[in-house]
Amino acid sequence: MPTTHTEKERSELHRRVGERLSEDDHRYTTSRQRLVDALADSTRPLTLPDITKIAPDLAASSVYRNLEMLERAGVVRRINSGGNHAHFELAEPLISHHHHLVCTDCGGITDIHLKDELEQTLVEALNAIAQTHGFKPQDHNLDLHGACALCNEHKPA
Amino acid sequence: MPTTHTEKERSELHRRVGERLSEDDHRYTTSRQRLVDALADSTRPLTLPDITKIAPDLAASSVYRNLEMLERAGVVRRINSGGNHAHFELAEPLISHHHHLVCTDCGGITDIHLKDELEQTLVEALNAIAQTHGFKPQDHNLDLHGACALCNEHKPA
DNA sequence: AGTGCTTCTGATAATGATTATCATTCTATA
DNA sequence: TATAGAATGATAATCATTATCAGAAGCACT
């Protein structure tokens, strides 16, 4: 469980999510907790098939419905970086800010972190640009596209 | 025609694309030239409906097929950042490197540019990170998500 | 300007991830 | 423990994108 390590952190996570949901009159059911656990247990964003593999008894339709609800509640972030399936991860206030290595071959995603100083410079620059466009910034998204180590091996050409 | 301004630049663009396609035994047909023109005429990435509006006589199936072929040829870049439709723009060697403002409300995309110095710092940092993962970097992708000026007006809440 | 060969095109059907529907089951609270 | 609001799972519907296929160009060579 890389993103949230200790048991204390995990239950704190659930407490926060539960609180958030109850504000919208949503219940933090076992299915939803398991969904959040699956996302928290992973170092990388998961697809629907990933989730089904982890929790085969959860109905796909329910998983999609719950992911959508959790996204609206600001608990989950959806990532559409190509591939057949969308990827899902816990949203920013719940996990640390990071970026992604996206494999253009297999569609896999790996989390990466920028140095704080660079990150901050970047955010300031983006906000300045946004302002000149009358654009109200929410968050940003930085992907490095390329070939992951595994795909490099398979296709040494 | 913002991205490629003068007639000279435009014909140079077509020359380059045509050359690229002939390397793969593909013809640079009128339909394909019109596709490239549509993309070059726009300041922002276009969706299939956008293209259909510009050139209503091009069959959707052909447009998709040609966009896919042009993408494989390195002429077009596909962007999957949300919204129902994928967005398409000319690929990097043909237009200047830039990033995007993505409206989470209407799905619209606007091109933005980072200062050269910051851009370079960013690229170096990303390459360094990639190396530690055995990841072979190709290009990167930076989006600022938020609400565009138009959507801010419509929803002043 | 005709033949053969390959590539393009457009219409249409197929695919497949995601969403909507709906009847049923659960849960919190009275 | 009755009830009203939510949640679930099975299923069907949606809809952007892809695949298919028959006919139309385009090119090379004669």
Short mmCIF file of C-alpha atoms (C1' of nucleotides) in Angstrom, two decimals:
data_model
loop_
_atom_site.label_atom_id
_atom_site.label_comp_id
_atom_site.label_asym_id
_atom_site.label_seq_id
_atom_site.Cartn_x
_atom_site.Cartn_y
_atom_site.Cartn_z
CA MET A 1 0.00 0.00 0.00
CA PRO A 2 2.35 2.66 -1.23
CA THR A 3 0.28 5.79 -1.40
CA THR A 4 -1.17 5.45 2.05
CA HIS A 5 1.15 3.40 4.20
CA THR A 6 0.11 2.88 7.76
CA GLU A 7 -3.18 1.62 9.09
CA LYS A 8 -3.68 4.95 10.74
CA GLU A 9 -3.30 6.74 7.43
CA ARG A 10 -5.65 4.34 5.75
CA SER A 11 -8.42 4.80 8.27
CA GLU A 12 -7.85 8.54 8.13
CA LEU A 13 -8.34 8.31 4.37
CA HIS A 14 -11.60 6.43 4.81
CA ARG A 15 -12.74 8.90 7.41
CA ARG A 16 -12.16 11.78 5.03
CA VAL A 17 -13.87 10.11 2.12
CA GLY A 18 -16.80 9.06 4.26
CA GLU A 19 -17.20 12.57 5.55
CA ARG A 20 -17.05 13.98 2.06
CA LEU A 21 -19.73 11.58 0.82
CA SER A 22 -22.08 12.16 3.71
CA GLU A 23 -22.05 15.85 2.86
CA ASP A 24 -23.75 14.87 -0.40
CA ASP A 25 -26.10 12.35 1.22
CA HIS A 26 -24.16 9.45 -0.16
CA ARG A 27 -23.36 6.36 1.81
CA TYR A 28 -19.84 5.08 2.15
CA THR A 29 -20.75 1.48 1.46
CA THR A 30 -18.46 -1.53 1.59
CA SER A 31 -18.23 -1.59 -2.21
CA ARG A 32 -17.10 2.00 -2.23
CA GLN A 33 -14.60 1.42 0.53
CA ARG A 34 -13.17 -1.46 -1.40
CA LEU A 35 -12.92 0.75 -4.46
CA VAL A 36 -11.05 3.39 -2.51
CA ASP A 37 -8.82 0.71 -0.99
CA ALA A 38 -7.98 -0.66 -4.41
CA LEU A 39 -6.98 2.78 -5.64
CA ALA A 40 -5.05 3.54 -2.46
CA ASP A 41 -3.21 0.21 -2.64
CA SER A 42 -1.86 0.94 -6.09
CA THR A 43 1.10 3.05 -7.10
CA ARG A 44 -0.51 3.74 -10.42
CA PRO A 45 -3.94 4.64 -11.81
CA LEU A 46 -6.21 1.68 -12.42
CA THR A 47 -8.52 0.75 -15.26
CA LEU A 48 -11.84 -0.98 -14.92
CA PRO A 49 -10.27 -4.37 -15.77
CA ASP A 50 -7.59 -3.71 -13.14
CA ILE A 51 -10.26 -3.12 -10.54
CA THR A 52 -12.24 -6.16 -11.62
CA LYS A 53 -9.13 -8.26 -11.20
CA ILE A 54 -8.67 -6.99 -7.66
CA ALA A 55 -12.33 -7.31 -6.72
CA PRO A 56 -14.03 -9.70 -9.14
CA ASP A 57 -17.31 -9.71 -7.28
CA LEU A 58 -17.99 -6.02 -7.80
CA ALA A 59 -20.33 -5.53 -10.74
CA ALA A 60 -18.76 -3.49 -13.53
CA SER A 61 -21.81 -1.27 -13.80
CA SER A 62 -21.63 -0.49 -10.10
CA VAL A 63 -17.92 0.20 -10.26
CA TYR A 64 -18.41 2.67 -13.09
CA ARG A 65 -21.33 4.26 -11.31
CA ASN A 66 -19.38 4.60 -8.10
CA LEU A 67 -16.27 5.92 -9.83
CA GLU A 68 -18.40 8.57 -11.46
CA MET A 69 -20.01 9.50 -8.17
CA LEU A 70 -16.65 9.59 -6.41
CA GLU A 71 -15.28 11.77 -9.17
CA ARG A 72 -18.11 14.26 -8.76
CA ALA A 73 -17.42 14.22 -5.03
CA GLY A 74 -13.77 15.09 -5.69
CA VAL A 75 -12.48 11.80 -4.33
CA VAL A 76 -11.42 10.22 -7.61
CA ARG A 77 -9.71 11.63 -10.66
CA ARG A 78 -10.29 10.22 -14.11
CA ILE A 79 -7.46 10.08 -16.62
CA ASN A 80 -8.12 9.68 -20.32
CA SER A 81 -4.65 9.29 -21.74
CA GLY A 82 -5.36 7.00 -24.64
CA GLY A 83 -5.58 3.25 -24.48
CA ASN A 84 -8.95 1.62 -24.52
CA HIS A 85 -9.83 2.16 -20.91
CA ALA A 86 -9.91 5.24 -18.76
CA HIS A 87 -7.64 5.22 -15.71
CA PHE A 88 -8.70 6.22 -12.21
CA GLU A 89 -6.75 7.40 -9.19
CA LEU A 90 -7.51 9.10 -5.89
CA ALA A 91 -7.88 12.85 -6.29
CA GLU A 92 -5.30 15.35 -5.20
CA PRO A 93 -6.25 16.40 -1.70
CA LEU A 94 -6.17 12.72 -0.75
CA ILE A 95 -2.84 11.82 -2.29
CA SER A 96 0.27 13.83 -3.00
CA HIS A 97 0.57 15.81 -6.19
CA HIS A 98 2.39 13.92 -8.91
CA HIS A 99 2.67 13.33 -12.63
CA HIS A 100 2.74 10.38 -14.98
CA LEU A 101 4.93 8.36 -17.24
CA VAL A 102 2.59 7.10 -19.96
CA CYS A 103 3.70 4.21 -22.14
CA THR A 104 2.49 4.79 -25.68
CA ASP A 105 2.89 1.11 -26.37
CA CYS A 106 1.11 -0.77 -23.59
CA GLY A 107 -0.85 2.17 -22.15
CA GLY A 108 0.62 1.62 -18.68
CA ILE A 109 1.00 4.55 -16.32
CA THR A 110 3.63 5.17 -13.64
CA ASP A 111 3.57 7.91 -11.03
CA ILE A 112 6.46 10.37 -10.87
CA HIS A 113 7.24 13.44 -8.77
CA LEU A 114 8.85 16.72 -9.72
CA LYS A 115 11.15 18.56 -7.36
CA ASP A 116 9.15 20.97 -5.23
CA GLU A 117 10.93 24.01 -6.51
CA LEU A 118 10.32 23.20 -10.16
CA GLU A 119 6.75 22.23 -9.41
CA GLN A 120 6.10 25.57 -7.81
CA THR A 121 7.71 27.54 -10.60
CA LEU A 122 5.57 25.64 -13.04
CA VAL A 123 2.35 26.32 -11.16
CA GLU A 124 3.10 30.02 -10.95
CA ALA A 125 3.85 30.19 -14.66
CA LEU A 126 0.64 28.35 -15.50
CA ASN A 127 -1.45 30.56 -13.27
CA ALA A 128 -0.01 33.67 -14.88
CA ILE A 129 -0.87 32.34 -18.33
CA ALA A 130 -4.35 31.35 -17.23
CA GLN A 131 -5.02 34.84 -15.98
CA THR A 132 -4.26 36.38 -19.36
CA HIS A 133 -6.92 34.11 -20.86
CA GLY A 134 -9.61 34.71 -18.25
CA PHE A 135 -9.20 31.04 -17.43
CA LYS A 136 -9.88 29.86 -13.89
CA PRO A 137 -7.29 27.18 -13.14
CA GLN A 138 -8.14 24.09 -11.12
CA ASP A 139 -5.30 21.66 -11.50
CA HIS A 140 -2.73 20.58 -13.99
CA ASN A 141 -1.60 17.47 -15.62
CA LEU A 142 1.87 16.62 -16.85
CA ASP A 143 2.53 13.40 -18.73
CA LEU A 144 5.75 12.16 -20.21
CA HIS A 145 4.93 9.90 -23.15
CA GLY A 146 7.31 7.22 -24.32
CA ALA A 147 8.15 3.55 -24.04
CA CYS A 148 8.28 1.91 -20.63
CA ALA A 149 11.12 -0.39 -19.61
CA LEU A 150 9.09 -3.51 -20.22
CA CYS A 151 8.01 -2.52 -23.72
CA ASN A 152 11.56 -1.49 -24.53
CA GLU A 153 12.68 -5.03 -23.82
CA HIS A 154 9.96 -6.62 -25.88
CA LYS A 155 10.61 -4.40 -28.86
CA PRO A 156 14.36 -3.84 -29.00
CA ALA A 157 14.17 -2.72 -32.65
CA MET B 1 -4.35 30.78 -40.32
CA PRO B 2 -2.44 31.33 -37.11
CA THR B 3 -0.13 28.39 -36.85
CA THR B 4 1.22 28.69 -40.35
CA HIS B 5 0.86 32.21 -41.56
CA THR B 6 2.17 32.98 -44.99
CA GLU B 7 1.43 31.20 -48.23
CA LYS B 8 5.04 30.26 -48.43
CA GLU B 9 4.90 28.59 -45.02
CA ARG B 10 1.73 26.79 -45.94
CA SER B 11 3.11 25.31 -49.13
CA GLU B 12 6.25 24.36 -47.24
CA LEU B 13 4.05 22.55 -44.74
CA HIS B 14 2.30 20.66 -47.52
CA ARG B 15 5.61 19.84 -49.12
CA ARG B 16 6.90 18.37 -45.89
CA VAL B 17 3.77 16.35 -45.24
CA GLY B 18 3.66 15.11 -48.81
CA GLU B 19 7.26 14.03 -48.61
CA ARG B 20 6.64 12.24 -45.32
CA LEU B 21 3.66 10.36 -46.74
CA SER B 22 5.39 9.31 -49.93
CA GLU B 23 8.07 7.67 -47.82
CA ASP B 24 5.34 5.31 -46.63
CA ASP B 25 3.81 4.85 -50.07
CA HIS B 26 0.87 6.97 -49.17
CA ARG B 27 -0.64 9.56 -51.47
CA TYR B 28 -1.16 13.12 -50.37
CA THR B 29 -4.66 13.37 -51.75
CA THR B 30 -6.88 16.44 -51.80
CA SER B 31 -8.88 15.13 -48.85
CA ARG B 32 -5.72 14.79 -46.83
CA GLN B 33 -4.48 18.21 -47.83
CA ARG B 34 -7.78 19.68 -46.74
CA LEU B 35 -7.47 17.87 -43.43
CA VAL B 36 -4.00 19.29 -42.89
CA ASP B 37 -5.24 22.73 -43.92
CA ALA B 38 -8.08 22.56 -41.43
CA LEU B 39 -5.69 21.68 -38.63
CA ALA B 40 -3.17 24.31 -39.70
CA ASP B 41 -5.88 26.98 -39.92
CA SER B 42 -6.91 26.47 -36.32
CA THR B 43 -5.31 27.81 -33.16
CA ARG B 44 -6.63 24.88 -31.26
CA PRO B 45 -6.97 21.12 -31.62
CA LEU B 46 -10.06 20.03 -33.53
CA THR B 47 -12.58 17.27 -32.94
CA LEU B 48 -14.25 15.21 -35.63
CA PRO B 49 -17.38 17.40 -35.50
CA ASP B 50 -15.16 20.49 -35.82
CA ILE B 51 -13.61 19.08 -38.96
CA THR B 52 -16.97 18.05 -40.36
CA LYS B 53 -18.18 21.60 -39.87
CA ILE B 54 -15.21 22.95 -41.81
CA ALA B 55 -15.42 20.36 -44.58
CA PRO B 56 -18.88 18.81 -44.56
CA ASP B 57 -18.29 16.80 -47.72
CA LEU B 58 -15.50 14.69 -46.23
CA ALA B 59 -16.88 11.36 -45.03
CA ALA B 60 -16.43 10.85 -41.32
CA SER B 61 -15.03 7.38 -41.84
CA SER B 62 -12.42 8.73 -44.24
CA VAL B 63 -11.51 11.55 -41.89
CA TYR B 64 -10.95 9.10 -39.04
CA ARG B 65 -9.00 6.78 -41.30
CA ASN B 66 -6.82 9.60 -42.54
CA LEU B 67 -6.25 11.05 -39.11
CA GLU B 68 -5.09 7.65 -37.94
CA MET B 69 -2.77 7.29 -40.90
CA LEU B 70 -1.41 10.80 -40.44
CA GLU B 71 -0.85 10.07 -36.77
CA ARG B 72 1.16 6.97 -37.59
CA ALA B 73 3.14 9.04 -40.06
CA GLY B 74 3.94 11.54 -37.31
CA VAL B 75 2.00 14.35 -38.95
CA VAL B 76 -0.92 14.50 -36.54
CA ARG B 77 -1.12 14.22 -32.79
CA ARG B 78 -4.16 12.84 -31.04
CA ILE B 79 -5.27 14.28 -27.71
CA ASN B 80 -7.58 12.36 -25.40
CA SER B 81 -8.07 14.83 -22.61
CA GLY B 82 -11.68 14.30 -21.77
CA GLY B 83 -14.81 15.36 -23.54
CA ASN B 84 -16.64 12.93 -25.76
CA HIS B 85 -14.47 13.40 -28.81
CA ALA B 86 -10.74 13.09 -29.28
CA HIS B 87 -8.93 16.23 -30.40
CA PHE B 88 -6.38 16.38 -33.20
CA GLU B 89 -3.59 18.82 -33.99
CA LEU B 90 -0.52 18.89 -36.22
CA ALA B 91 2.40 17.08 -34.64
CA GLU B 92 5.36 18.76 -33.11
CA PRO B 93 7.98 18.98 -35.84
CA LEU B 94 5.37 20.77 -37.96
CA ILE B 95 4.19 23.27 -35.38
CA SER B 96 5.86 24.86 -32.39
CA HIS B 97 5.88 23.10 -29.05
CA HIS B 98 3.07 24.24 -26.81
CA HIS B 99 0.65 23.18 -24.09
CA HIS B 100 -3.06 23.36 -23.46
CA LEU B 101 -5.71 25.04 -21.40
CA VAL B 102 -8.47 22.43 -21.08
CA CYS B 103 -11.92 23.55 -20.02
CA THR B 104 -13.44 20.91 -17.76
CA ASP B 105 -16.86 22.32 -18.50
CA CYS B 106 -17.18 22.59 -22.28
CA GLY B 107 -14.17 20.46 -23.20
CA GLY B 108 -12.65 23.24 -25.28
CA ILE B 109 -8.87 23.45 -25.67
CA THR B 110 -6.65 26.51 -26.06
CA ASP B 111 -2.97 26.53 -26.98
CA ILE B 112 -0.48 28.14 -24.59
CA HIS B 113 3.30 28.52 -24.53
CA LEU B 114 5.75 28.31 -21.68
CA LYS B 115 8.81 30.52 -21.50
CA ASP B 116 11.73 28.79 -23.20
CA GLU B 117 13.84 28.67 -20.07
CA LEU B 118 11.16 27.00 -17.99
CA GLU B 119 10.32 24.65 -20.81
CA GLN B 120 13.89 23.52 -21.04
CA THR B 121 14.27 23.06 -17.30
CA LEU B 122 11.14 20.97 -17.35
CA VAL B 123 12.33 18.76 -20.19
CA GLU B 124 15.65 18.14 -18.48
CA ALA B 125 13.92 17.21 -15.23
CA LEU B 126 11.56 14.85 -17.01
CA ASN B 127 14.36 13.17 -18.93
CA ALA B 128 16.28 12.62 -15.73
CA ILE B 129 13.26 11.01 -14.10
CA ALA B 130 12.61 8.87 -17.16
CA GLN B 131 16.13 7.55 -17.06
CA THR B 132 15.74 6.28 -13.52
CA HIS B 133 12.73 4.27 -14.70
CA GLY B 134 14.31 2.83 -17.84
CA PHE B 135 11.70 4.81 -19.70
CA LYS B 136 12.47 6.09 -23.18
CA PRO B 137 10.88 9.54 -23.44
CA GLN B 138 9.25 10.74 -26.64
CA ASP B 139 7.35 13.88 -25.81
CA HIS B 140 5.42 15.44 -23.02
CA ASN B 141 2.07 16.86 -22.44
CA LEU B 142 1.10 19.61 -20.03
CA ASP B 143 -2.52 20.60 -19.55
CA LEU B 144 -3.98 23.17 -17.23
CA HIS B 145 -7.52 22.15 -16.34
CA GLY B 146 -10.11 24.66 -15.28
CA ALA B 147 -12.98 26.80 -16.51
CA CYS B 148 -12.54 28.86 -19.67
CA ALA B 149 -13.62 32.49 -19.86
CA LEU B 150 -16.82 31.66 -21.72
CA CYS B 151 -17.93 29.00 -19.25
CA ASN B 152 -17.11 31.31 -16.35
CA GLU B 153 -19.59 33.82 -17.74
CA HIS B 154 -22.32 31.27 -18.24
CA LYS B 155 -21.97 29.84 -14.78
CA PRO B 156 -21.20 32.76 -12.48
CA ALA B 157 -22.19 30.73 -9.43
"C1'" DA C 1 -5.24 5.75 -73.82
"C1'" DG C 2 -5.27 0.92 -72.26
"C1'" DT C 3 -3.82 -2.65 -68.71
"C1'" DG C 4 -2.68 -4.00 -64.32
"C1'" DC C 5 -1.72 -2.81 -59.75
"C1'" DT C 6 -2.14 -0.32 -55.60
"C1'" DT C 7 -4.19 3.11 -52.85
"C1'" DC C 8 -8.46 5.92 -51.55
"C1'" DT C 9 -12.99 6.78 -50.65
"C1'" DG C 10 -17.68 6.53 -48.72
"C1'" DA C 11 -21.43 3.78 -47.02
"C1'" DT C 12 -22.36 0.68 -43.86
"C1'" DA C 13 -21.88 -2.52 -40.27
"C1'" DA C 14 -19.35 -3.95 -36.17
"C1'" DT C 15 -16.91 -3.08 -31.85
"C1'" DG C 16 -16.51 -2.03 -27.26
"C1'" DA C 17 -16.11 1.08 -23.36
"C1'" DT C 18 -19.15 3.62 -20.82
"C1'" DT C 19 -24.05 5.02 -19.29
"C1'" DA C 20 -28.77 4.58 -18.46
"C1'" DT C 21 -32.60 1.82 -16.83
"C1'" DC C 22 -35.12 -0.72 -13.59
"C1'" DA C 23 -36.49 -4.03 -10.40
"C1'" DT C 24 -34.71 -5.51 -6.16
"C1'" DT C 25 -32.08 -5.18 -1.93
"C1'" DC C 26 -30.06 -2.63 1.65
"C1'" DT C 27 -29.77 0.90 5.50
"C1'" DA C 28 -30.61 4.59 8.43
"C1'" DT C 29 -33.76 6.54 11.13
"C1'" DA C 30 -38.28 7.17 12.99
"C1'" DT D 1 -40.07 -2.97 12.36
"C1'" DA D 2 -41.99 0.21 8.77
"C1'" DT D 3 -40.58 3.33 5.41
"C1'" DA D 4 -38.32 6.29 2.44
"C1'" DG D 5 -34.13 7.19 0.21
"C1'" DA D 6 -29.96 5.14 -1.62
"C1'" DA D 7 -27.27 1.32 -3.68
"C1'" DT D 8 -26.73 -2.75 -6.32
"C1'" DG D 9 -26.44 -5.95 -10.34
"C1'" DA D 10 -28.22 -7.49 -14.68
"C1'" DT D 11 -29.30 -5.87 -18.77
"C1'" DA D 12 -30.01 -2.94 -22.55
"C1'" DA D 13 -28.83 1.39 -24.86
"C1'" DT D 14 -25.50 4.93 -26.50
"C1'" DC D 15 -22.17 6.60 -29.32
"C1'" DA D 16 -17.34 7.56 -30.72
"C1'" DT D 17 -14.34 5.04 -33.18
"C1'" DT D 18 -12.85 1.00 -36.32
"C1'" DA D 19 -13.27 -2.49 -39.59
"C1'" DT D 20 -15.13 -4.05 -43.94
"C1'" DC D 21 -15.98 -3.99 -48.68
"C1'" DA D 22 -17.14 -2.65 -53.29
"C1'" DG D 23 -16.25 0.78 -56.37
"C1'" DA D 24 -13.33 4.93 -57.90
"C1'" DA D 25 -9.01 7.19 -58.72
"C1'" DG D 26 -4.03 7.51 -59.42
"C1'" DC D 27 0.29 5.80 -61.09
"C1'" DA D 28 3.70 3.10 -64.00
"C1'" DC D 29 4.49 1.06 -67.95
"C1'" DT D 30 3.55 -0.11 -72.56
#
